XYZ file of C-alpha atoms in Angstrom:
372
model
C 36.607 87.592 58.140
C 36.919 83.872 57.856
C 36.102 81.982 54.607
C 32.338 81.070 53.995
C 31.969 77.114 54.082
C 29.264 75.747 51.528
C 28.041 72.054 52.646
C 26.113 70.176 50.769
C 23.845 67.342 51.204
C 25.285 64.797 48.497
C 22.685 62.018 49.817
C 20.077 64.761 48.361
C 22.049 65.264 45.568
C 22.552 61.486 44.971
C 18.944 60.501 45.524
C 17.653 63.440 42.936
C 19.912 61.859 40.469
C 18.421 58.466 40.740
C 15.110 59.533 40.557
C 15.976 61.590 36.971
C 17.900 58.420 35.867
C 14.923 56.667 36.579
C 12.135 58.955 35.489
C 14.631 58.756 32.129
C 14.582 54.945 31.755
C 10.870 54.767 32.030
C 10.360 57.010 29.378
C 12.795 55.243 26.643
C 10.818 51.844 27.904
C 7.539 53.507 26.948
C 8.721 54.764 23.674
C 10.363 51.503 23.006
C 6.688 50.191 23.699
C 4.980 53.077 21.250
C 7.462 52.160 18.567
C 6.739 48.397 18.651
C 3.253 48.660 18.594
C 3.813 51.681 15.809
C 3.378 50.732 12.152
C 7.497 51.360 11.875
C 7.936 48.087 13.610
C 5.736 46.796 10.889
C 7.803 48.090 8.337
C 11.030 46.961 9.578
C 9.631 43.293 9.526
C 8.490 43.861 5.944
C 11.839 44.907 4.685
C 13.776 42.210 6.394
C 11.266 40.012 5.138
C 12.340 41.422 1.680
C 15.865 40.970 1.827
C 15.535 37.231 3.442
C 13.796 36.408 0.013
C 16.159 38.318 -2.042
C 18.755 36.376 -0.776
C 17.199 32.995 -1.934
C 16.130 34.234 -5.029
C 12.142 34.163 -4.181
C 10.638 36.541 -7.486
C 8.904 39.640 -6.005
C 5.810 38.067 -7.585
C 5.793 35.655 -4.780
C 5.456 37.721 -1.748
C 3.765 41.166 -3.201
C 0.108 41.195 -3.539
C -1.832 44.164 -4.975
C 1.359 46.310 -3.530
C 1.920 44.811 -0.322
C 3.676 42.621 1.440
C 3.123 39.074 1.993
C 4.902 37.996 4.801
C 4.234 34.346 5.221
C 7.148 32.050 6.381
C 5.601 29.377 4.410
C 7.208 31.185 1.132
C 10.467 30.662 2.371
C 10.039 27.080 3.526
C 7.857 26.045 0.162
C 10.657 27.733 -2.147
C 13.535 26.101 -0.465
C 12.183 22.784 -1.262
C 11.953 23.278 -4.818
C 13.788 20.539 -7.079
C 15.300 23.660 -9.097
C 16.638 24.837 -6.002
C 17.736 22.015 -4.447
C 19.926 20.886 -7.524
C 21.609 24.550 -7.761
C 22.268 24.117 -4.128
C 23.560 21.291 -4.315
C 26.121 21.974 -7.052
C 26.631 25.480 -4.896
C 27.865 23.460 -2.489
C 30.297 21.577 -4.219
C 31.895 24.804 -5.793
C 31.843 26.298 -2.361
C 33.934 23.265 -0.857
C 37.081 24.695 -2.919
C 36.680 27.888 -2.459
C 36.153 27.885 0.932
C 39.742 26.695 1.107
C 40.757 29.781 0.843
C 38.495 31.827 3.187
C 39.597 33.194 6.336
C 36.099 33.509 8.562
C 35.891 34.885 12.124
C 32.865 35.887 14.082
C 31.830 36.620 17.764
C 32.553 38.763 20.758
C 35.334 35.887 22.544
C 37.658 37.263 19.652
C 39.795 40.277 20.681
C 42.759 39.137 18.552
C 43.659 37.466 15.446
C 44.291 33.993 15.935
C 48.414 33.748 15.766
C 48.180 30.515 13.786
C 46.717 32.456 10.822
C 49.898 33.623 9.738
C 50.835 30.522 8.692
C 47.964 30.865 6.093
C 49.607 33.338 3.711
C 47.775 31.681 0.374
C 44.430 32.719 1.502
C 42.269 34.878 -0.403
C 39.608 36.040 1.165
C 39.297 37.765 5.121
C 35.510 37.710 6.587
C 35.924 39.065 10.408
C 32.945 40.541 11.548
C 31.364 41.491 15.146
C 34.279 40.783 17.290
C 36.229 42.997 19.578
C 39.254 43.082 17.568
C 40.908 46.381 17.794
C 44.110 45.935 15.327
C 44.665 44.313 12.071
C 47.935 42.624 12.111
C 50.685 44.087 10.393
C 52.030 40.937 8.900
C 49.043 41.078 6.452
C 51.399 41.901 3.879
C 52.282 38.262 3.677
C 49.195 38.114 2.270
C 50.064 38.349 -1.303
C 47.209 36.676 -2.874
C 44.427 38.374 -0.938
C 41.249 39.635 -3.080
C 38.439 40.355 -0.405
C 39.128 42.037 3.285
C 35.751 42.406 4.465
C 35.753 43.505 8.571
C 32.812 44.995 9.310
C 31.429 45.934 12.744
C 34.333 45.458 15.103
C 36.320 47.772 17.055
C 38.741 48.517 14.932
C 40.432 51.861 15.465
C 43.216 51.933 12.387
C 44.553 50.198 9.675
C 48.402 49.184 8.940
C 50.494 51.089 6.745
C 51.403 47.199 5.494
C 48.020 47.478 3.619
C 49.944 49.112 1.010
C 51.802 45.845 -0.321
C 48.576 44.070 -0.848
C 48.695 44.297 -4.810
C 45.718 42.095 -5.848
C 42.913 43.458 -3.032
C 39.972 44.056 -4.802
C 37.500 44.247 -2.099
C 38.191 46.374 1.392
C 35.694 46.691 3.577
C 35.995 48.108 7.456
C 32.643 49.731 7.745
C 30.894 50.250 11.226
C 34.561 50.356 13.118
C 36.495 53.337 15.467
C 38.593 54.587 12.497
C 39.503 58.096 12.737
C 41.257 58.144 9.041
C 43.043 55.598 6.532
C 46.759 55.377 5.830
C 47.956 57.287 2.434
C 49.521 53.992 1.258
C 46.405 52.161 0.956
C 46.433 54.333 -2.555
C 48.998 51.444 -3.341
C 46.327 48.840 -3.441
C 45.986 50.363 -7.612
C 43.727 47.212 -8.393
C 41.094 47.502 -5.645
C 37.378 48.194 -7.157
C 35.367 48.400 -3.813
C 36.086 51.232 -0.727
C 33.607 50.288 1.879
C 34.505 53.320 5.387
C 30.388 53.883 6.166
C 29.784 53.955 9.751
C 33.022 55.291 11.327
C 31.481 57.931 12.402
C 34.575 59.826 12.514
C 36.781 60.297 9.255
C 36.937 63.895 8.336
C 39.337 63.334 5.116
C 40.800 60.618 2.994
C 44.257 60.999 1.583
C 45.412 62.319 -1.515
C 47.487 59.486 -2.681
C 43.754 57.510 -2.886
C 43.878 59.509 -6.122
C 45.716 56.375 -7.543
C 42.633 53.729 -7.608
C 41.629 54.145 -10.877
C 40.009 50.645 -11.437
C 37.531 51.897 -8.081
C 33.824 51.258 -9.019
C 32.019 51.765 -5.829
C 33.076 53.971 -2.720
C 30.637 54.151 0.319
C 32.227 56.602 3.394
C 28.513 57.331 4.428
C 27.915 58.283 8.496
C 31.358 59.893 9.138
C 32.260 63.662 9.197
C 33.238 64.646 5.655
C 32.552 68.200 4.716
C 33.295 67.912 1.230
C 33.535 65.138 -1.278
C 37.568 64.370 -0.684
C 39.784 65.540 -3.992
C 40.699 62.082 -4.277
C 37.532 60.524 -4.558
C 36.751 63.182 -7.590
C 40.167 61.792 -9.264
C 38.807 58.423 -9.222
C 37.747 58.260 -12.953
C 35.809 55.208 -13.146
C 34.197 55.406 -9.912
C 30.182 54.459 -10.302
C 28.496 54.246 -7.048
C 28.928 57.080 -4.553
C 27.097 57.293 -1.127
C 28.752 60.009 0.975
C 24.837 60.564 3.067
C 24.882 60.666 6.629
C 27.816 63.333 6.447
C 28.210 67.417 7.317
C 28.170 68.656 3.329
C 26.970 72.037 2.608
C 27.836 72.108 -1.210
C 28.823 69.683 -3.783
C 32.048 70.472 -5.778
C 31.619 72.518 -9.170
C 33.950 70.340 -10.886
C 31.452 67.206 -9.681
C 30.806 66.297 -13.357
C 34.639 65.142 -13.791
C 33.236 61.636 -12.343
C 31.481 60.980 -15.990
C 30.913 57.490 -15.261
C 29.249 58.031 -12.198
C 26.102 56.054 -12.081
C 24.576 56.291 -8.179
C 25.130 59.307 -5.910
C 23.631 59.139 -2.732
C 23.521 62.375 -0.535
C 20.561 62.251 1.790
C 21.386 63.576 5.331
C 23.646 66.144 5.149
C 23.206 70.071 5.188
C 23.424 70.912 1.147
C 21.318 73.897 0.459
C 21.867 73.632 -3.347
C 22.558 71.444 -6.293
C 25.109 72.760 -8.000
C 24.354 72.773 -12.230
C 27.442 70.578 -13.307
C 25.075 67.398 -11.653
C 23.354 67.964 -15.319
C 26.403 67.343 -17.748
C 26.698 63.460 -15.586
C 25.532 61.730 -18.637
C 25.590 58.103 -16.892
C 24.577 59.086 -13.695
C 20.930 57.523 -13.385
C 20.442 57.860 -9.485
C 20.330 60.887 -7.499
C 19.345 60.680 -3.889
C 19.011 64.148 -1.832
C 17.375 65.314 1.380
C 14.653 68.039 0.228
C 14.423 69.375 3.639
C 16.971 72.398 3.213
C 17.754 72.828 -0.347
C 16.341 75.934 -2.225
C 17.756 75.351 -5.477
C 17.244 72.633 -7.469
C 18.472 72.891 -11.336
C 15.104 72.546 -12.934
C 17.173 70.702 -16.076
C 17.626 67.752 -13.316
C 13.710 67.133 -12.608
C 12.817 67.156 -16.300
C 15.726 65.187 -16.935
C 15.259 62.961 -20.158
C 18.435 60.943 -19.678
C 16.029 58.295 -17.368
C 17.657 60.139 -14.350
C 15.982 59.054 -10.806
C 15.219 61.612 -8.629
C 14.624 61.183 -4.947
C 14.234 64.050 -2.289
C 13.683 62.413 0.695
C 12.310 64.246 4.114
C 14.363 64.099 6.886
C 12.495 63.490 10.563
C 14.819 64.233 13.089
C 14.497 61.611 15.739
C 14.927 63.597 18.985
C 17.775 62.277 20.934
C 16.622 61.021 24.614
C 19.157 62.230 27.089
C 21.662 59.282 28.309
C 24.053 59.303 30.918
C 26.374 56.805 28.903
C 27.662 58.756 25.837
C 28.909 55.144 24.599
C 25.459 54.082 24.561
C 24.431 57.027 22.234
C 26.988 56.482 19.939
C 25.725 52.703 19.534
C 22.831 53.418 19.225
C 23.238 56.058 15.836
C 25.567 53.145 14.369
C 22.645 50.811 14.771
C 20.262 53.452 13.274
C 22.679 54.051 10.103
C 23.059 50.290 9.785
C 19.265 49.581 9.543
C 18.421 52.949 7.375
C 21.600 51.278 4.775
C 19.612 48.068 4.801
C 16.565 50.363 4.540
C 17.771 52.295 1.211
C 19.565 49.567 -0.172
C 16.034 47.667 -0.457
C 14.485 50.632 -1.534
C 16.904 51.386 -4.371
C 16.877 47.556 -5.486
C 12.733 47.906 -5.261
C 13.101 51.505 -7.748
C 15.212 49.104 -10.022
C 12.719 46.413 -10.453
C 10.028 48.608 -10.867
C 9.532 49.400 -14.788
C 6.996 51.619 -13.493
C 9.293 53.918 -11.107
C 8.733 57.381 -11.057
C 11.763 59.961 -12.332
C 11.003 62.249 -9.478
C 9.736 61.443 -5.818
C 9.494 64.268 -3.174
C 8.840 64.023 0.762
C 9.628 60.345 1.449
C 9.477 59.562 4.923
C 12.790 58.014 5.819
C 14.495 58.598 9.264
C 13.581 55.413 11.293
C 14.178 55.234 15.240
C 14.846 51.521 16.283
């Protein structure tokens, strides 16, 4: 008996494929449509409003009226002119002459390389390379003796050199919103840097033990990766005092959490956590405590009656369905644009809780996952 033959008809095939990929498009175009007439497009205007008059120093009382938001452009064009302004500008300026000197800045999607000339630049103190297709930072960094700042965020970087290590006087490293998979142990060398900034990798698991060593850290951010656990070295960091570790895969918080007494800010929303565990109680300093309330069935009731002036936020997760893409690059941008705009989000919101004498101790079922 002969084998049987199956034929099939790709042109069918083909042509029932188009018509999903289609019938697909169309409907992210109409929710795209929903969402900008929806009042979250509103909202997203408000807060970047916010922020643009942070940054020049506008007072709240300028742009809030009876509780909401005043967005006229006119406030930003009528404060910049102000004589007050204009003379702190102008002697900004002047300081900023010097010290930009010493600042390394590169920006834009032409740039898939550092520039070789910049190793001829080994006094410089400050790195700011952002949104560029550079994959590798060069190893001869560690000519770089005098460098305080490394900020690279959002670029394609997909690791770090194990020359990091001989950058003594880094006080500042930030690769957020990059392709890193995981950080070299030596970087635990850097024993003066204050500021670990790893948020939207996506993909670090673990950081290494020898991290242990950064005992002047203040503020560590490894939000929107794939940590199960708070890493041991993180809890050996003793004067660590901002902590945002949301966005991850934790199901518990360490028993031992209270060793970080000088904790201030722990941020935890989005993740899987079920409980609080009691030590969260003995943090004297800690004064922020941001959780998703959607899963968690135990709460130690010592935390919401808290008289140590301890904020308490349980926000509610809404779980934005994904919309089925045939580019799986294309998802993946798309939830590090998300966690970039809900950091802006939070870190508006938190600034807005601080100013507030009025804030409340403990908020439940805040609506916070946005869809751009």
């Amino acid at each position: 008996m002969g084998h049987q033959v199956i034929i099939f008809d790709f042109s069918l095939i083909r042509g029932l494929w188009e018509a999903r990929v289609k019938k697909n498009r169309e409907r992210q175009k109409k929710e795209k449509e929903r969402l900008e007439k929806s009042s979250l497009e509103k909202i997203k205007l408000e807060w970047n409003f916010i922020l643009e008059c942070r940054k020049k120093g506008i007072p709240q009382s300028k742009y809030l009226k009876n509780g909401f938001v005043d967005i006229d452009e006119k406030i930003l064009d009528t404060y910049g002119r102000t004589p007050q302004l204009q003379k702190r500008l102008t002697l900004s300026d002047e300081t900023n002459k010097e010290r930009n000197k010493f600042i390394f800045q590169l920006s834009g999607e032409q740039w898939m390389d550092f520039p070789e000339s910049l190793k001829d630049h080994t006094y410089l103190r400050e790195w700011h390379v952002s949104n560029t297709l550079i994959q590798t930072v060069p190893n001869y960094i560690a000519l770089f003796q005098d460098l305080r700042v490394l900020e690279l965020p959002k670029n394609q970087i997909n690791h770090l050199p194990v020359e990091i290590g001989h950058l003594k006087n880094l006080k500042v490293l930030n690769v957020s919103f990059n392709n890193l998979k995981s950080v070299p142990s030596e970087l635990g060398c850097c024993e003066n840097l204050e500021k670990l900034d790893l948020s939207g990798n996506m993909e670090i698991s673990d950081l290494p033990f020898e991290l242990s060593n950064l005992k002047q850290v203040t503020v560590v951010d490894v939000s929107a990766n794939k940590f199960h656990s708070i890493p041991i070295c993180v809890l050996r960091m003793s004067n660590l005092q901002w902590l945002d570790i949301s966005s991850n895969n934790l199901r518990d918080l360490p028993e031992d959490i209270d060793r970080l007494d000088q904790l201030q800010t722990l941020l935890l929303q989005k993740n899987k956590l079920t409980y609080l565990p009691r030590a969260l109680v003995n943090m004297s300093k800690l004064s922020l405590l941001v959780v998703s309330g959607d899963d968690l069935v135990e709460i130690p009731t010592a935390i919401c009656e808290s008289t140590t002036g301890l904020k308490f936020i349980s926000l509610k997760d809404s779980p934005v369905e994904t919309i089925v893409c045939e580019d799986t690059e294309e998802i993946i941008e798309s939830e590090r644009e998300r966690e970039q705009f809900e950091k802006e989000f939070m870190k508006a919101y938190i600034e807005d809780l601080k100013e507030r004498d009025s804030a409340p101790s403990y908020t439940t079922k805040v609506l916070f996952s946005l869809q751009l």
